[in-house]
PDB file of C-alpha atoms in Angstrom:
ATOM      1  CA  UNK A   1       0.000   0.000   0.000  1.00 81.00           C
ATOM      2  CA  UNK A   2       1.215   3.494  -0.862  1.00 87.00           C
ATOM      3  CA  UNK A   3       0.413   6.163   1.718  1.00 92.00           C
ATOM      4  CA  UNK A   4       1.043   9.816   0.963  1.00 93.00           C
ATOM      5  CA  UNK A   5       0.647  12.476   3.651  1.00 92.00           C
ATOM      6  CA  UNK A   6       0.001  15.899   2.151  1.00 93.00           C
ATOM      7  CA  UNK A   7       0.827  18.763   4.443  1.00 91.00           C
ATOM      8  CA  UNK A   8       2.278  22.259   4.431  1.00 91.00           C
ATOM      9  CA  UNK A   9       1.383  25.774   5.380  1.00 90.00           C
ATOM     10  CA  UNK A  10      -2.190  26.929   4.866  1.00 90.00           C
ATOM     11  CA  UNK A  11      -2.664  28.701   1.560  1.00 90.00           C
ATOM     12  CA  UNK A  12       0.197  26.883  -0.154  1.00 92.00           C
ATOM     13  CA  UNK A  13      -1.949  24.478  -2.198  1.00 91.00           C
ATOM     14  CA  UNK A  14      -2.621  21.311  -0.160  1.00 92.00           C
ATOM     15  CA  UNK A  15      -6.200  21.024  -1.428  1.00 91.00           C
ATOM     16  CA  UNK A  16      -5.033  21.223  -5.042  1.00 92.00           C
ATOM     17  CA  UNK A  17      -2.446  18.494  -4.423  1.00 93.00           C
ATOM     18  CA  UNK A  18      -5.021  16.212  -2.807  1.00 92.00           C
ATOM     19  CA  UNK A  19      -7.357  16.720  -5.768  1.00 91.00           C
ATOM     20  CA  UNK A  20      -4.558  15.679  -8.147  1.00 90.00           C
ATOM     21  CA  UNK A  21      -3.935  12.517  -6.123  1.00 91.00           C
ATOM     22  CA  UNK A  22      -7.638  11.708  -6.209  1.00 90.00           C
ATOM     23  CA  UNK A  23      -7.547  11.990 -10.002  1.00 85.00           C
ATOM     24  CA  UNK A  24      -4.598   9.582  -9.981  1.00 82.00           C
ATOM     25  CA  UNK A  25      -6.716   6.964  -8.212  1.00 85.00           C
ATOM     26  CA  UNK A  26      -5.838   7.558  -4.565  1.00 91.00           C
ATOM     27  CA  UNK A  27      -8.418   7.156  -1.812  1.00 93.00           C
ATOM     28  CA  UNK A  28      -8.231  10.669  -0.317  1.00 94.00           C
ATOM     29  CA  UNK A  29      -9.162  12.048   3.086  1.00 93.00           C
ATOM     30  CA  UNK A  30      -8.939  15.772   3.749  1.00 91.00           C
ATOM     31  CA  UNK A  31      -8.004  17.299   7.104  1.00 87.00           C
ATOM     32  CA  UNK A  32      -7.470  14.048   9.006  1.00 86.00           C
ATOM     33  CA  UNK A  33      -6.472  14.314  12.693  1.00 84.00           C
ATOM     34  CA  UNK A  34      -2.999  12.787  12.885  1.00 80.00           C
ATOM     35  CA  UNK A  35      -3.902  10.387  15.713  1.00 81.00           C
ATOM     36  CA  UNK A  36      -6.618   8.821  13.516  1.00 87.00           C
ATOM     37  CA  UNK A  37      -4.173   7.875  10.770  1.00 85.00           C
ATOM     38  CA  UNK A  38      -3.520   4.290  12.009  1.00 86.00           C
ATOM     39  CA  UNK A  39      -7.259   3.626  12.426  1.00 88.00           C
ATOM     40  CA  UNK A  40      -7.947   4.865   8.886  1.00 89.00           C
ATOM     41  CA  UNK A  41      -5.261   2.652   7.358  1.00 87.00           C
ATOM     42  CA  UNK A  42      -6.414  -0.439   9.258  1.00 85.00           C
ATOM     43  CA  UNK A  43     -10.001   0.181   8.100  1.00 88.00           C
ATOM     44  CA  UNK A  44      -9.074   0.309   4.391  1.00 86.00           C
ATOM     45  CA  UNK A  45      -7.322  -3.005   3.683  1.00 80.00           C
ATOM     46  CA  UNK A  46      -8.626  -3.159   0.121  1.00 80.00           C
ATOM     47  CA  UNK A  47      -6.991   0.066  -1.067  1.00 84.00           C
ATOM     48  CA  UNK A  48      -3.508   0.170  -2.560  1.00 85.00           C
ATOM     49  CA  UNK A  49      -3.156   3.959  -2.733  1.00 89.00           C
ATOM     50  CA  UNK A  50      -4.237   6.309   0.059  1.00 93.00           C
ATOM     51  CA  UNK A  51      -3.565  10.015   0.525  1.00 93.00           C
ATOM     52  CA  UNK A  52      -4.420  12.120   3.567  1.00 93.00           C
ATOM     53  CA  UNK A  53      -4.146  15.831   4.144  1.00 91.00           C
ATOM     54  CA  UNK A  54      -2.901  16.867   7.601  1.00 86.00           C
ATOM     55  CA  UNK A  55      -4.006  20.279   8.808  1.00 81.00           C
ATOM     56  CA  UNK A  56      -2.113  22.321  11.378  1.00 80.00           C
ATOM     57  CA  UNK A  57      -5.219  22.445  13.566  1.00 74.00           C
ATOM     58  CA  UNK A  58      -4.975  18.700  14.074  1.00 69.00           C
ATOM     59  CA  UNK A  59      -1.349  18.709  15.196  1.00 69.00           C
ATOM     60  CA  UNK A  60       0.565  19.798  18.240  1.00 56.00           C
ATOM     61  CA  UNK A  61       4.120  20.988  18.628  1.00 53.00           C
ATOM     62  CA  UNK A  62       4.914  17.687  20.351  1.00 53.00           C
ATOM     63  CA  UNK A  63       6.844  15.576  17.829  1.00 52.00           C
ATOM     64  CA  UNK A  64       6.027  12.400  19.766  1.00 58.00           C
ATOM     65  CA  UNK A  65       2.400  12.520  18.556  1.00 63.00           C
ATOM     66  CA  UNK A  66       3.551  12.213  14.967  1.00 66.00           C
ATOM     67  CA  UNK A  67       6.080   9.468  15.766  1.00 64.00           C
ATOM     68  CA  UNK A  68       3.525   7.434  17.702  1.00 70.00           C
ATOM     69  CA  UNK A  69       0.972   7.645  14.881  1.00 73.00           C
ATOM     70  CA  UNK A  70       3.506   6.384  12.357  1.00 72.00           C
ATOM     71  CA  UNK A  71       4.649   3.578  14.687  1.00 71.00           C
ATOM     72  CA  UNK A  72       1.099   2.194  14.850  1.00 74.00           C
ATOM     73  CA  UNK A  73       0.913   1.795  11.075  1.00 80.00           C
ATOM     74  CA  UNK A  74       1.302  -1.711   9.594  1.00 77.00           C
ATOM     75  CA  UNK A  75       4.961  -2.697   9.128  1.00 73.00           C
ATOM     76  CA  UNK A  76       4.680  -2.798   5.330  1.00 76.00           C
ATOM     77  CA  UNK A  77       3.502   0.824   5.074  1.00 82.00           C
ATOM     78  CA  UNK A  78       6.099   3.563   4.892  1.00 83.00           C
ATOM     79  CA  UNK A  79       4.337   6.928   4.571  1.00 86.00           C
ATOM     80  CA  UNK A  80       5.690   9.414   2.046  1.00 90.00           C
ATOM     81  CA  UNK A  81       5.234  13.044   3.017  1.00 91.00           C
ATOM     82  CA  UNK A  82       4.589  15.782   0.473  1.00 93.00           C
ATOM     83  CA  UNK A  83       5.224  19.199   1.997  1.00 93.00           C
ATOM     84  CA  UNK A  84       3.891  22.221   0.111  1.00 94.00           C
ATOM     85  CA  UNK A  85       4.977  25.713   1.110  1.00 94.00           C
ATOM     86  CA  UNK A  86       5.172  29.283  -0.154  1.00 92.00           C
ATOM     87  CA  UNK A  87       7.032  32.322   1.083  1.00 92.00           C
ATOM     88  CA  UNK A  88       5.453  34.572   3.706  1.00 91.00           C
ATOM     89  CA  UNK A  89       4.707  37.431   1.330  1.00 91.00           C
ATOM     90  CA  UNK A  90       2.830  35.139  -1.051  1.00 91.00           C
ATOM     91  CA  UNK A  91       0.810  33.587   1.777  1.00 90.00           C
ATOM     92  CA  UNK A  92      -0.085  37.028   3.099  1.00 89.00           C
ATOM     93  CA  UNK A  93      -1.181  38.122  -0.382  1.00 89.00           C
ATOM     94  CA  UNK A  94      -3.270  34.995  -0.933  1.00 87.00           C
ATOM     95  CA  UNK A  95      -5.078  35.442   2.364  1.00 86.00           C
ATOM     96  CA  UNK A  96      -5.642  39.089   1.520  1.00 82.00           C
ATOM     97  CA  UNK A  97      -7.160  38.185  -1.841  1.00 83.00           C
ATOM     98  CA  UNK A  98      -9.432  35.425  -0.538  1.00 77.00           C
ATOM     99  CA  UNK A  99     -10.283  37.128   2.783  1.00 76.00           C
ATOM    100  CA  UNK A 100     -10.285  33.725   4.468  1.00 80.00           C
ATOM    101  CA  UNK A 101      -9.298  33.249   8.103  1.00 82.00           C
ATOM    102  CA  UNK A 102      -6.039  31.500   8.854  1.00 84.00           C
ATOM    103  CA  UNK A 103      -6.570  28.248  10.830  1.00 80.00           C
ATOM    104  CA  UNK A 104      -4.577  29.685  13.757  1.00 82.00           C
ATOM    105  CA  UNK A 105      -6.212  33.123  13.780  1.00 77.00           C
ATOM    106  CA  UNK A 106      -7.992  32.281  17.013  1.00 74.00           C
ATOM    107  CA  UNK A 107      -4.632  31.615  18.666  1.00 71.00           C
ATOM    108  CA  UNK A 108      -2.574  34.450  17.199  1.00 68.00           C
ATOM    109  CA  UNK A 109      -4.002  37.940  16.818  1.00 69.00           C
ATOM    110  CA  UNK A 110      -2.159  38.834  13.612  1.00 87.00           C
ATOM    111  CA  UNK A 111      -1.848  36.942  10.335  1.00 86.00           C
ATOM    112  CA  UNK A 112       1.993  37.126  10.243  1.00 88.00           C
ATOM    113  CA  UNK A 113       2.142  35.661  13.757  1.00 88.00           C
ATOM    114  CA  UNK A 114      -0.274  32.858  12.758  1.00 88.00           C
ATOM    115  CA  UNK A 115       1.862  32.001   9.715  1.00 89.00           C
ATOM    116  CA  UNK A 116       5.010  31.945  11.869  1.00 89.00           C
ATOM    117  CA  UNK A 117       3.360  29.708  14.477  1.00 88.00           C
ATOM    118  CA  UNK A 118       2.223  27.312  11.762  1.00 88.00           C
ATOM    119  CA  UNK A 119       5.811  27.009  10.540  1.00 88.00           C
ATOM    120  CA  UNK A 120       6.940  25.972  14.020  1.00 87.00           C
ATOM    121  CA  UNK A 121       4.208  23.345  14.426  1.00 84.00           C
ATOM    122  CA  UNK A 122       4.851  21.817  10.990  1.00 86.00           C
ATOM    123  CA  UNK A 123       8.655  21.845  11.255  1.00 84.00           C
ATOM    124  CA  UNK A 124       8.910  18.155  12.226  1.00 80.00           C
ATOM    125  CA  UNK A 125       6.766  17.095   9.262  1.00 81.00           C
ATOM    126  CA  UNK A 126       8.795  19.314   6.951  1.00 86.00           C
ATOM    127  CA  UNK A 127      12.026  17.617   8.026  1.00 87.00           C
ATOM    128  CA  UNK A 128      10.542  14.172   7.354  1.00 85.00           C
ATOM    129  CA  UNK A 129       9.115  15.085   3.934  1.00 89.00           C
ATOM    130  CA  UNK A 130      10.193  13.091   0.904  1.00 89.00           C
ATOM    131  CA  UNK A 131       8.997  15.793  -1.486  1.00 91.00           C
ATOM    132  CA  UNK A 132       9.017  19.578  -1.148  1.00 92.00           C
ATOM    133  CA  UNK A 133       7.192  22.000  -3.447  1.00 93.00           C
ATOM    134  CA  UNK A 134       7.438  25.777  -3.223  1.00 93.00           C
ATOM    135  CA  UNK A 135       4.226  27.052  -4.813  1.00 92.00           C
ATOM    136  CA  UNK A 136       5.150  30.744  -4.528  1.00 90.00           C
ATOM    137  CA  UNK A 137       5.490  31.322  -8.262  1.00 86.00           C
ATOM    138  CA  UNK A 138       3.293  28.494  -9.531  1.00 85.00           C
ATOM    139  CA  UNK A 139      -0.132  28.644 -11.139  1.00 84.00           C
ATOM    140  CA  UNK A 140      -2.753  26.043 -10.167  1.00 85.00           C
ATOM    141  CA  UNK A 141      -1.959  24.021 -13.289  1.00 80.00           C
ATOM    142  CA  UNK A 142       1.813  24.212 -12.742  1.00 82.00           C
ATOM    143  CA  UNK A 143       1.417  23.046  -9.142  1.00 89.00           C
ATOM    144  CA  UNK A 144      -0.810  20.166 -10.283  1.00 86.00           C
ATOM    145  CA  UNK A 145       1.767  19.110 -12.858  1.00 79.00           C
ATOM    146  CA  UNK A 146       4.578  19.164 -10.301  1.00 85.00           C
ATOM    147  CA  UNK A 147       2.582  16.922  -7.964  1.00 88.00           C
ATOM    148  CA  UNK A 148       2.001  14.458 -10.799  1.00 82.00           C
ATOM    149  CA  UNK A 149       5.681  14.463 -11.742  1.00 78.00           C
ATOM    150  CA  UNK A 150       6.772  13.780  -8.161  1.00 83.00           C
ATOM    151  CA  UNK A 151       4.273  10.987  -7.543  1.00 81.00           C
ATOM    152  CA  UNK A 152       4.435   9.300 -10.944  1.00 74.00           C
ATOM    153  CA  UNK A 153       8.099   9.972 -11.598  1.00 66.00           C
ATOM    154  CA  UNK A 154       7.286  11.618 -14.915  1.00 47.00           C
ATOM    155  CA  UNK A 155       5.282  14.430 -16.441  1.00 49.00           C
ATOM    156  CA  UNK A 156       2.032  12.669 -17.237  1.00 50.00           C
ATOM    157  CA  UNK A 157      -1.512  13.437 -16.168  1.00 53.00           C
ATOM    158  CA  UNK A 158      -2.970  10.186 -17.537  1.00 64.00           C
ATOM    159  CA  UNK A 159      -5.551  12.022 -19.605  1.00 79.00           C
ATOM    160  CA  UNK A 160      -7.865   9.535 -21.298  1.00 85.00           C
ATOM    161  CA  UNK A 161      -9.374  10.339 -24.695  1.00 92.00           C
ATOM    162  CA  UNK A 162     -12.809   8.893 -25.384  1.00 93.00           C
ATOM    163  CA  UNK A 163     -13.931   8.767 -29.004  1.00 96.00           C
ATOM    164  CA  UNK A 164     -17.715   8.541 -28.850  1.00 95.00           C
ATOM    165  CA  UNK A 165     -19.947   7.805 -31.833  1.00 97.00           C
ATOM    166  CA  UNK A 166     -23.596   8.881 -31.777  1.00 97.00           C
ATOM    167  CA  UNK A 167     -26.603   9.640 -33.967  1.00 97.00           C
ATOM    168  CA  UNK A 168     -27.787  13.251 -34.225  1.00 97.00           C
ATOM    169  CA  UNK A 169     -31.397  12.105 -34.481  1.00 95.00           C
ATOM    170  CA  UNK A 170     -31.066  10.821 -30.915  1.00 95.00           C
ATOM    171  CA  UNK A 171     -29.517  14.039 -29.577  1.00 95.00           C
ATOM    172  CA  UNK A 172     -25.999  15.317 -28.956  1.00 95.00           C
ATOM    173  CA  UNK A 173     -24.194  13.661 -25.973  1.00 91.00           C
ATOM    174  CA  UNK A 174     -24.213  15.958 -22.957  1.00 88.00           C
ATOM    175  CA  UNK A 175     -20.766  14.840 -21.831  1.00 84.00           C
ATOM    176  CA  UNK A 176     -19.044  15.715 -25.128  1.00 92.00           C
ATOM    177  CA  UNK A 177     -16.172  18.203 -24.965  1.00 92.00           C
ATOM    178  CA  UNK A 178     -15.882  18.504 -28.755  1.00 95.00           C
ATOM    179  CA  UNK A 179     -18.379  17.440 -31.438  1.00 97.00           C
ATOM    180  CA  UNK A 180     -17.677  16.692 -35.104  1.00 98.00           C
ATOM    181  CA  UNK A 181     -20.490  16.316 -37.647  1.00 98.00           C
ATOM    182  CA  UNK A 182     -19.970  13.446 -40.115  1.00 97.00           C
ATOM    183  CA  UNK A 183     -23.381  13.748 -41.798  1.00 97.00           C
ATOM    184  CA  UNK A 184     -21.748  15.429 -44.807  1.00 97.00           C
ATOM    185  CA  UNK A 185     -19.922  12.191 -45.697  1.00 97.00           C
ATOM    186  CA  UNK A 186     -21.122   9.386 -48.024  1.00 97.00           C
ATOM    187  CA  UNK A 187     -23.698   7.295 -46.158  1.00 96.00           C
ATOM    188  CA  UNK A 188     -23.574   3.457 -46.303  1.00 96.00           C
ATOM    189  CA  UNK A 189     -27.206   3.459 -45.143  1.00 95.00           C
ATOM    190  CA  UNK A 190     -28.266   4.129 -48.749  1.00 95.00           C
ATOM    191  CA  UNK A 191     -26.331   1.129 -50.063  1.00 95.00           C
ATOM    192  CA  UNK A 192     -28.748  -1.831 -49.716  1.00 95.00           C
ATOM    193  CA  UNK A 193     -25.990  -4.387 -49.217  1.00 96.00           C
ATOM    194  CA  UNK A 194     -24.350  -2.259 -46.455  1.00 96.00           C
ATOM    195  CA  UNK A 195     -27.411  -1.093 -44.533  1.00 95.00           C
ATOM    196  CA  UNK A 196     -27.588  -4.137 -42.191  1.00 95.00           C
ATOM    197  CA  UNK A 197     -23.966  -3.706 -41.113  1.00 96.00           C
ATOM    198  CA  UNK A 198     -22.281  -1.191 -38.790  1.00 96.00           C
ATOM    199  CA  UNK A 199     -19.063   0.799 -38.954  1.00 96.00           C
ATOM    200  CA  UNK A 200     -17.263  -2.057 -37.177  1.00 96.00           C
ATOM    201  CA  UNK A 201     -18.023  -4.549 -39.950  1.00 97.00           C
ATOM    202  CA  UNK A 202     -15.593  -5.220 -42.785  1.00 97.00           C
ATOM    203  CA  UNK A 203     -17.954  -4.374 -45.715  1.00 97.00           C
ATOM    204  CA  UNK A 204     -18.628  -0.894 -44.289  1.00 97.00           C
ATOM    205  CA  UNK A 205     -14.958  -0.408 -43.388  1.00 97.00           C
ATOM    206  CA  UNK A 206     -13.917  -1.174 -46.968  1.00 97.00           C
ATOM    207  CA  UNK A 207     -16.553   1.177 -48.355  1.00 97.00           C
ATOM    208  CA  UNK A 208     -15.734   4.143 -46.110  1.00 97.00           C
ATOM    209  CA  UNK A 209     -11.958   3.744 -46.240  1.00 97.00           C
ATOM    210  CA  UNK A 210     -12.178   4.068 -50.045  1.00 97.00           C
ATOM    211  CA  UNK A 211     -13.990   7.421 -49.838  1.00 97.00           C
ATOM    212  CA  UNK A 212     -11.608  10.423 -50.212  1.00 97.00           C
ATOM    213  CA  UNK A 213     -13.909  12.696 -48.178  1.00 97.00           C
ATOM    214  CA  UNK A 214     -13.955  10.229 -45.292  1.00 97.00           C
ATOM    215  CA  UNK A 215     -10.165   9.900 -45.367  1.00 97.00           C
ATOM    216  CA  UNK A 216      -9.785  13.688 -45.327  1.00 97.00           C
ATOM    217  CA  UNK A 217     -12.299  14.029 -42.475  1.00 98.00           C
ATOM    218  CA  UNK A 218     -10.452  11.463 -40.331  1.00 97.00           C
ATOM    219  CA  UNK A 219      -7.072  13.054 -41.013  1.00 96.00           C
ATOM    220  CA  UNK A 220      -8.262  16.528 -40.076  1.00 97.00           C
ATOM    221  CA  UNK A 221      -9.939  15.381 -36.857  1.00 97.00           C
ATOM    222  CA  UNK A 222      -6.723  13.524 -36.014  1.00 96.00           C
ATOM    223  CA  UNK A 223      -4.661  16.658 -36.699  1.00 95.00           C
ATOM    224  CA  UNK A 224      -6.995  18.813 -34.578  1.00 95.00           C
ATOM    225  CA  UNK A 225      -6.837  16.373 -31.660  1.00 94.00           C
ATOM    226  CA  UNK A 226      -3.073  15.883 -31.892  1.00 91.00           C
ATOM    227  CA  UNK A 227      -2.480  19.663 -32.057  1.00 90.00           C
ATOM    228  CA  UNK A 228      -4.616  20.586 -29.069  1.00 89.00           C
ATOM    229  CA  UNK A 229      -4.066  17.516 -26.884  1.00 87.00           C
ATOM    230  CA  UNK A 230      -1.072  19.036 -24.992  1.00 80.00           C
ATOM    231  CA  UNK A 231      -3.214  22.045 -24.074  1.00 80.00           C
ATOM    232  CA  UNK A 232      -6.039  19.834 -22.808  1.00 83.00           C
ATOM    233  CA  UNK A 233      -3.462  17.917 -20.748  1.00 75.00           C
ATOM    234  CA  UNK A 234      -2.140  21.117 -19.179  1.00 68.00           C
ATOM    235  CA  UNK A 235      -5.655  22.212 -18.193  1.00 67.00           C
ATOM    236  CA  UNK A 236      -5.773  19.659 -15.364  1.00 60.00           C
ATOM    237  CA  UNK A 237      -8.222  17.306 -17.116  1.00 69.00           C
ATOM    238  CA  UNK A 238      -8.574  13.583 -16.542  1.00 72.00           C
ATOM    239  CA  UNK A 239     -10.864  12.888 -19.510  1.00 81.00           C
ATOM    240  CA  UNK A 240     -11.431  14.346 -22.967  1.00 90.00           C
ATOM    241  CA  UNK A 241     -14.524  13.188 -24.857  1.00 93.00           C
ATOM    242  CA  UNK A 242     -14.518  13.732 -28.616  1.00 96.00           C
ATOM    243  CA  UNK A 243     -17.914  12.914 -30.090  1.00 97.00           C
ATOM    244  CA  UNK A 244     -18.431  12.097 -33.770  1.00 98.00           C
ATOM    245  CA  UNK A 245     -22.000  12.132 -34.980  1.00 97.00           C
ATOM    246  CA  UNK A 246     -23.785  10.939 -38.096  1.00 97.00           C
ATOM    247  CA  UNK A 247     -27.512  10.614 -38.689  1.00 97.00           C
ATOM    248  CA  UNK A 248     -28.224   7.330 -36.922  1.00 96.00           C
ATOM    249  CA  UNK A 249     -24.942   6.521 -35.222  1.00 96.00           C
ATOM    250  CA  UNK A 250     -24.540   3.187 -37.025  1.00 96.00           C
ATOM    251  CA  UNK A 251     -22.024   3.545 -39.844  1.00 97.00           C
ATOM    252  CA  UNK A 252     -19.956   6.693 -40.438  1.00 97.00           C
ATOM    253  CA  UNK A 253     -19.494   7.868 -36.854  1.00 97.00           C
ATOM    254  CA  UNK A 254     -18.740   4.324 -35.678  1.00 97.00           C
ATOM    255  CA  UNK A 255     -16.088   3.803 -38.360  1.00 98.00           C
ATOM    256  CA  UNK A 256     -14.443   7.174 -37.629  1.00 98.00           C
ATOM    257  CA  UNK A 257     -14.405   6.641 -33.848  1.00 97.00           C
ATOM    258  CA  UNK A 258     -12.852   3.198 -34.292  1.00 97.00           C
ATOM    259  CA  UNK A 259     -10.247   4.510 -36.747  1.00 97.00           C
ATOM    260  CA  UNK A 260      -9.238   7.445 -34.546  1.00 97.00           C
ATOM    261  CA  UNK A 261      -9.155   5.271 -31.452  1.00 96.00           C
ATOM    262  CA  UNK A 262      -6.729   2.840 -33.099  1.00 95.00           C
ATOM    263  CA  UNK A 263      -4.467   5.631 -34.364  1.00 95.00           C
ATOM    264  CA  UNK A 264      -4.148   7.349 -30.979  1.00 94.00           C
ATOM    265  CA  UNK A 265      -3.773   4.031 -29.177  1.00 91.00           C
ATOM    266  CA  UNK A 266      -0.856   3.242 -31.491  1.00 91.00           C
ATOM    267  CA  UNK A 267       0.702   6.545 -30.353  1.00 89.00           C
ATOM    268  CA  UNK A 268       0.736   5.254 -26.776  1.00 85.00           C
ATOM    269  CA  UNK A 269      -2.138   7.473 -25.606  1.00 87.00           C
ATOM    270  CA  UNK A 270      -4.811   6.111 -23.246  1.00 85.00           C
ATOM    271  CA  UNK A 271      -7.933   5.719 -25.376  1.00 91.00           C
ATOM    272  CA  UNK A 272     -11.501   4.517 -24.971  1.00 90.00           C
ATOM    273  CA  UNK A 273     -13.887   3.983 -27.891  1.00 94.00           C
ATOM    274  CA  UNK A 274     -17.610   3.998 -27.211  1.00 93.00           C
ATOM    275  CA  UNK A 275     -20.652   3.787 -29.504  1.00 94.00           C
ATOM    276  CA  UNK A 276     -23.729   5.242 -27.848  1.00 92.00           C
ATOM    277  CA  UNK A 277     -26.356   3.906 -30.232  1.00 94.00           C
ATOM    278  CA  UNK A 278     -24.740   0.493 -30.713  1.00 91.00           C
ATOM    279  CA  UNK A 279     -24.295   0.100 -26.957  1.00 84.00           C
ATOM    280  CA  UNK A 280     -28.021   0.734 -26.481  1.00 81.00           C
ATOM    281  CA  UNK A 281     -28.816  -2.115 -28.866  1.00 77.00           C
ATOM    282  CA  UNK A 282     -26.468  -4.508 -27.123  1.00 70.00           C
ATOM    283  CA  UNK A 283     -27.612  -3.722 -23.583  1.00 55.00           C
TER     284      UNK A 283
END
């Protein structure tokens, strides 16, 4: 089991980091009291990846509390600590912009004093941290990417492309990020010998692959997707759904979704291919 403890000074970006870990498949718990960490781990034997966020309000300046909590973890679990910080000026500015209260404002009368006290309380965790991120000059997306790089060991946000075929006469999919209209292309529906088949069947594949307009359509959708994919990846997405529609969702859109799915899969990109109208028939 992999256990990551996300901590750091308030306002530095702990919530963003935890959200990234959740997208990476971690079971995440926000603001967990440190003494409850062993109980949480023992209650989740079926999970291989767990991340918890530790808030300064749930810690004391006594380092023994942290040591005791770690000692009660199963022997095969070695927690990895991700400590996120920012310089004092940036934290002061962020609190000024959001007008939120610092977690220690009830203890210290001024914001600078609260920030300084938080540094003292978190010092033991900071020393034990495997990873350190200074978010002072980072945007939300840059911070998210750094978390991914540290945890995965590479720059990769595991974005999954879904190529979804559908029929316009049944409505446009609500979950589509981008929609392409294939109704302008030659339609196998009007070829009596092809009508019973779908875009996954060899007779329709041969017919459509021989059509210059279809070839051009597929190439241009591929070029569009390949060009803009890095920008979708940088926008902190986990999924990108590209919908291709024809009239009934049986022939043209199915063939195009299958063709694009194979091409991007061959590039080493995580791909799903779904056919809304065909799936309805099969269910």
